[in-house]
Short mmCIF file of C-alpha atoms in Angstrom, two decimals:
data_model
loop_
_atom_site.label_atom_id
_atom_site.label_comp_id
_atom_site.label_asym_id
_atom_site.label_seq_id
_atom_site.Cartn_x
_atom_site.Cartn_y
_atom_site.Cartn_z
CA MET W 3 0.00 0.00 0.00
CA GLY W 4 1.27 3.47 -0.84
CA PHE W 5 0.28 7.12 -1.04
CA ASP W 6 1.52 9.94 -3.22
CA SER W 7 0.44 13.37 -4.45
CA ARG W 8 1.39 15.69 -7.29
CA ARG W 9 0.18 18.80 -9.08
CA THR W 10 -2.28 18.38 -11.93
CA PRO W 11 -2.60 20.60 -15.05
CA ASP W 12 -5.44 22.58 -13.44
CA GLY W 13 -3.39 23.34 -10.34
CA TYR W 14 -5.03 20.82 -8.00
CA THR W 15 -3.14 18.16 -6.10
CA LEU W 16 -3.74 14.64 -7.41
CA ILE W 17 -3.89 12.29 -4.45
CA THR W 18 -2.87 8.74 -5.35
CA HIS W 19 -3.49 5.59 -3.34
CA HIS W 20 -1.88 2.26 -4.31
CA LEU W 21 -3.58 -0.74 -2.69
CA ASP W 22 -2.89 -4.46 -2.77
CA SER W 23 -6.54 -5.47 -3.00
CA VAL W 24 -9.92 -3.71 -3.05
CA ALA W 25 -13.50 -4.69 -3.67
CA SER W 26 -13.74 -2.07 -6.45
CA THR W 27 -11.42 0.80 -7.34
CA GLN W 28 -14.53 2.75 -8.42
CA ASP W 29 -16.08 2.53 -4.98
CA GLU W 30 -12.75 3.13 -3.25
CA ALA W 31 -12.02 6.28 -5.28
CA ARG W 32 -15.45 7.69 -4.58
CA ALA W 33 -15.16 6.95 -0.86
CA ARG W 34 -11.74 8.62 -0.63
CA PHE W 35 -12.68 11.71 -2.66
CA VAL W 36 -12.97 14.93 -0.66
CA ASP W 37 -12.00 17.86 -2.88
CA ALA W 38 -8.83 17.23 -4.90
CA PRO W 39 -8.75 14.55 -7.63
CA VAL W 40 -8.15 11.07 -6.23
CA LEU W 41 -6.62 8.12 -8.08
CA VAL W 42 -6.90 4.60 -6.68
CA THR W 43 -4.94 1.74 -8.23
CA ALA W 44 -4.98 -1.84 -7.02
CA ALA W 45 -3.12 -5.05 -7.70
CA SER W 46 -6.44 -6.93 -7.65
CA GLN W 47 -10.18 -6.33 -7.34
CA ARG W 48 -12.67 -8.66 -5.68
CA ARG W 49 -15.80 -7.11 -7.20
CA GLY W 50 -14.66 -5.14 -10.23
CA ARG W 51 -17.44 -4.15 -12.59
CA GLY W 52 -17.89 -2.96 -16.15
CA ARG W 53 -20.58 -1.06 -17.98
CA SER W 54 -24.18 -1.78 -16.88
CA SER W 55 -22.76 -3.42 -13.73
CA ALA W 56 -21.37 -6.38 -15.69
CA PRO W 57 -18.63 -8.18 -13.72
CA TRP W 58 -15.03 -7.44 -14.70
CA ILE W 59 -12.49 -10.26 -14.47
CA ASP W 60 -8.88 -9.18 -13.94
CA ALA W 61 -6.11 -10.76 -15.98
CA PRO W 62 -3.14 -12.22 -14.05
CA ARG W 63 -1.37 -8.91 -14.72
CA ALA W 64 -3.85 -6.07 -15.11
CA VAL W 65 -4.40 -2.36 -14.62
CA ALA W 66 -7.19 -1.53 -12.18
CA ALA W 67 -7.40 2.23 -11.70
CA SER W 68 -10.14 4.75 -10.92
CA LEU W 69 -9.98 8.54 -10.88
CA ALA W 70 -12.51 10.61 -8.95
CA TRP W 71 -12.83 14.38 -9.33
CA ARG W 72 -15.35 17.21 -9.48
CA PRO W 73 -15.45 18.35 -13.13
CA ASP W 74 -15.93 21.91 -14.28
CA TRP W 75 -17.43 20.77 -17.58
CA PRO W 76 -21.15 21.41 -18.17
CA VAL W 77 -23.22 18.38 -17.17
CA GLU W 78 -24.50 17.93 -20.72
CA THR W 79 -20.94 17.35 -21.97
CA LEU W 80 -19.97 14.65 -19.44
CA SER W 81 -20.97 11.89 -21.87
CA LEU W 82 -17.69 12.74 -23.64
CA VAL W 83 -15.59 11.75 -20.62
CA PRO W 84 -15.45 7.99 -21.41
CA LEU W 85 -14.24 8.78 -24.92
CA VAL W 86 -11.54 11.11 -23.60
CA ALA W 87 -10.56 8.47 -21.05
CA GLY W 88 -10.15 5.95 -23.88
CA LEU W 89 -7.88 8.31 -25.79
CA SER W 90 -5.86 8.89 -22.64
CA ALA W 91 -5.43 5.13 -22.19
CA LEU W 92 -4.06 4.76 -25.71
CA ASP W 93 -1.63 7.60 -24.95
CA VAL W 94 0.11 5.48 -22.31
CA LEU W 95 -0.27 1.95 -23.73
CA GLU W 96 1.73 0.32 -26.50
CA GLY W 97 0.71 1.20 -30.06
CA GLY W 98 -1.67 -0.71 -32.26
CA LEU W 99 -4.75 -0.55 -30.04
CA LEU W 100 -8.06 0.88 -31.21
CA LEU W 101 -11.21 2.17 -29.52
CA LYS W 102 -14.56 0.45 -29.87
CA TRP W 103 -17.29 2.97 -29.15
CA PRO W 104 -18.07 3.92 -26.49
CA ASN W 105 -15.80 2.33 -23.89
CA ASP W 106 -13.69 -0.63 -25.07
CA LEU W 107 -9.97 -0.92 -25.86
CA MET W 108 -9.33 -3.39 -28.68
CA ALA W 109 -6.38 -5.33 -30.08
CA GLY W 110 -7.78 -6.51 -33.40
CA VAL W 111 -11.05 -8.29 -32.59
CA ASP W 112 -10.06 -8.96 -28.97
CA LYS W 113 -11.05 -6.74 -26.08
CA VAL W 114 -8.08 -5.85 -23.88
CA GLY W 115 -9.62 -3.20 -21.67
CA GLY W 116 -12.51 -0.94 -20.90
CA ILE W 117 -13.63 2.34 -19.41
CA LEU W 118 -16.37 2.81 -16.82
CA ALA W 119 -17.66 6.31 -16.04
CA GLU W 120 -20.09 7.09 -13.21
CA HIS W 121 -21.51 10.47 -12.21
CA ALA W 122 -23.34 11.24 -8.98
CA GLU W 123 -23.72 14.32 -6.78
CA GLY W 124 -21.33 16.37 -8.91
CA VAL W 125 -18.48 13.85 -8.72
CA VAL W 126 -17.28 11.81 -11.70
CA VAL W 127 -15.46 8.52 -11.18
CA VAL W 128 -13.80 6.99 -14.24
CA GLY W 129 -12.29 3.54 -14.10
CA LEU W 130 -9.72 1.93 -16.39
CA GLY W 131 -9.30 -1.82 -16.60
CA VAL W 132 -6.63 -3.24 -18.91
CA ASN W 133 -5.33 -6.76 -19.39
CA LEU W 134 -1.60 -6.20 -19.58
CA TRP W 135 -0.72 -9.89 -19.79
CA TRP W 136 -2.87 -13.03 -19.89
CA ALA W 137 -1.26 -16.29 -21.00
CA ASP W 138 -4.56 -18.11 -21.65
CA PRO W 139 -7.45 -15.64 -21.85
CA PRO W 140 -11.10 -16.57 -22.58
CA PRO W 141 -12.28 -16.34 -26.22
CA GLY W 142 -12.68 -12.74 -27.41
CA ILE W 143 -10.42 -11.42 -24.66
CA GLY W 144 -6.80 -10.40 -25.24
CA SER W 145 -3.92 -8.65 -23.55
CA VAL W 146 -1.64 -5.79 -24.48
CA LEU W 147 1.65 -7.60 -23.90
CA ALA W 148 2.96 -11.03 -24.84
CA PHE W 149 5.00 -11.25 -21.64
CA ASP W 150 4.53 -10.54 -17.93
CA PRO W 151 5.81 -6.99 -17.35
CA GLY W 152 6.00 -7.39 -13.57
CA PRO W 153 3.98 -5.79 -10.76
CA ASP W 154 5.12 -2.18 -11.17
CA THR W 155 3.88 -1.61 -14.72
CA ALA W 156 0.19 -1.58 -13.82
CA ARG W 157 0.70 1.17 -11.26
CA ALA W 158 2.76 3.24 -13.72
CA VAL W 159 0.14 2.86 -16.45
CA GLY W 160 -2.64 3.87 -14.06
CA GLU W 161 -0.77 6.99 -12.95
CA GLY W 162 0.15 7.92 -16.51
CA TRP W 163 -3.43 7.48 -17.64
CA ALA W 164 -4.87 9.62 -14.83
CA ASN W 165 -2.44 12.47 -15.44
CA ARG W 166 -3.01 12.34 -19.20
CA LEU W 167 -6.79 12.30 -18.70
CA LEU W 168 -6.61 15.41 -16.49
CA GLU W 169 -4.42 17.10 -19.10
CA ARG W 170 -6.93 16.34 -21.85
CA LEU W 171 -9.87 17.46 -19.72
CA ALA W 172 -8.14 20.76 -18.99
CA ALA W 173 -8.54 21.63 -22.70
CA GLY W 174 -12.33 21.76 -22.21
CA PRO W 175 -15.21 19.95 -23.94
CA ARG W 176 -14.82 21.87 -27.21
CA ASP W 177 -11.34 20.37 -27.71
CA TRP W 178 -12.03 16.86 -26.42
CA GLY W 179 -10.15 15.16 -29.29
CA ARG W 180 -12.87 14.27 -31.78
CA ASP W 181 -10.62 14.04 -34.85
CA GLU W 182 -8.16 11.81 -33.01
CA TYR W 183 -10.96 9.62 -31.71
CA ARG W 184 -12.39 9.19 -35.22
CA ARG W 185 -9.02 7.98 -36.50
CA LEU W 186 -8.77 5.41 -33.71
CA CYS W 187 -12.39 4.25 -33.59
CA SER W 188 -12.86 0.74 -34.98
CA THR W 189 -16.66 1.16 -34.88
CA ILE W 190 -16.65 3.62 -37.79
CA GLY W 191 -17.43 1.69 -40.96
CA ALA W 192 -18.95 -1.26 -39.08
CA GLY W 193 -22.45 -2.56 -39.67
CA ILE W 194 -24.30 -2.50 -36.36
CA THR W 195 -27.66 -3.30 -34.82
CA TRP W 196 -29.28 -1.73 -31.77
CA GLU W 197 -32.37 -2.23 -29.69
CA PRO W 198 -35.16 -2.70 -30.45
CA ASP W 199 -34.90 -3.19 -34.22
CA GLY W 200 -32.37 -0.70 -35.60
CA ALA W 201 -29.71 -1.58 -38.18
CA GLY W 202 -27.23 0.45 -40.19
CA VAL W 203 -23.61 1.34 -40.86
CA VAL W 204 -21.61 3.70 -38.65
CA THR W 205 -20.29 6.64 -40.65
CA ASP W 206 -18.91 8.99 -37.98
CA VAL W 207 -18.70 10.10 -34.35
CA ASP W 208 -20.13 13.60 -33.92
CA SER W 209 -18.87 16.46 -31.74
CA ALA W 210 -21.08 15.30 -28.86
CA GLY W 211 -19.57 11.81 -28.97
CA ARG W 212 -22.60 10.16 -30.54
CA LEU W 213 -22.48 7.55 -33.29
CA VAL W 214 -23.68 8.74 -36.68
CA VAL W 215 -25.38 5.82 -38.44
CA ALA W 216 -26.71 5.51 -41.98
CA SER W 217 -29.87 3.40 -41.90
CA ASP W 218 -32.92 2.65 -44.04
CA ARG W 219 -34.70 5.30 -42.01
CA GLY W 220 -32.08 7.93 -42.75
CA GLU W 221 -29.28 9.22 -40.55
CA VAL W 222 -29.54 8.19 -36.91
CA LEU W 223 -27.61 9.52 -33.90
CA LEU W 224 -26.97 7.02 -31.11
CA ASP W 225 -26.10 8.08 -27.59
CA SER W 226 -24.22 5.64 -25.36
CA GLY W 227 -26.74 6.15 -22.58
CA GLU W 228 -29.59 5.05 -24.83
CA VAL W 229 -28.00 2.09 -26.62
CA HIS W 230 -28.41 -1.40 -25.20
CA THR W 231 -26.61 -3.29 -27.94
CA VAL W 232 -24.00 -2.16 -30.47
CA ARG W 233 -22.41 -4.98 -32.40
CA ARG W 234 -21.13 -5.87 -35.83
CA ARG W 235 -23.91 -7.03 -38.07
CA ALA W 236 -23.61 -10.53 -39.52
CA ASP W 237 -23.25 -10.09 -43.30
#
């Protein structure tokens, strides 16, 4: 277990806690937040979760990190935060990864990580989970590295991600990185379906972070908070 602090781009002190094991870094970061941004990283999680409360299973060597802070962005722009967090993750991970809208990190067709963003009572908590190394992962799951990088890499990646995310957020919601995200988004160009009966091809990600989809009904905008299923259509 360890504790550290440093100055962030907006002048606040980032308080960092490094723990051996937690139930959830999301819950731990929220509980420890007072005023300054708080980062919690952990060697393992007992009850990690993903989007829509789906369970998250840690790889043998994984990043588990959550950043809690009080944003100065307008509430209506906070849906962009998971996308910015994904860009920040790619800033500190090895090259070749892509982003699957809205919150997955991909190596080819395999998911290697994800972003979870939660907002309550004016506090945002964003979690990053990344499989750094997994010798025998389940089907559809991958890892960033082909070798075990050791126990210190996960902590370094978590810290680098949190600092990069705060740097990107300091630019404001108008400069959230849309053009960069579009270049790195594997969902653009994919045929998708969504609930209850929508189908089309993704053509873009707009300035508000929504998917732009060409469908038989014309152009459709999909918000991550409204979509239950986004997947490649079987051709």
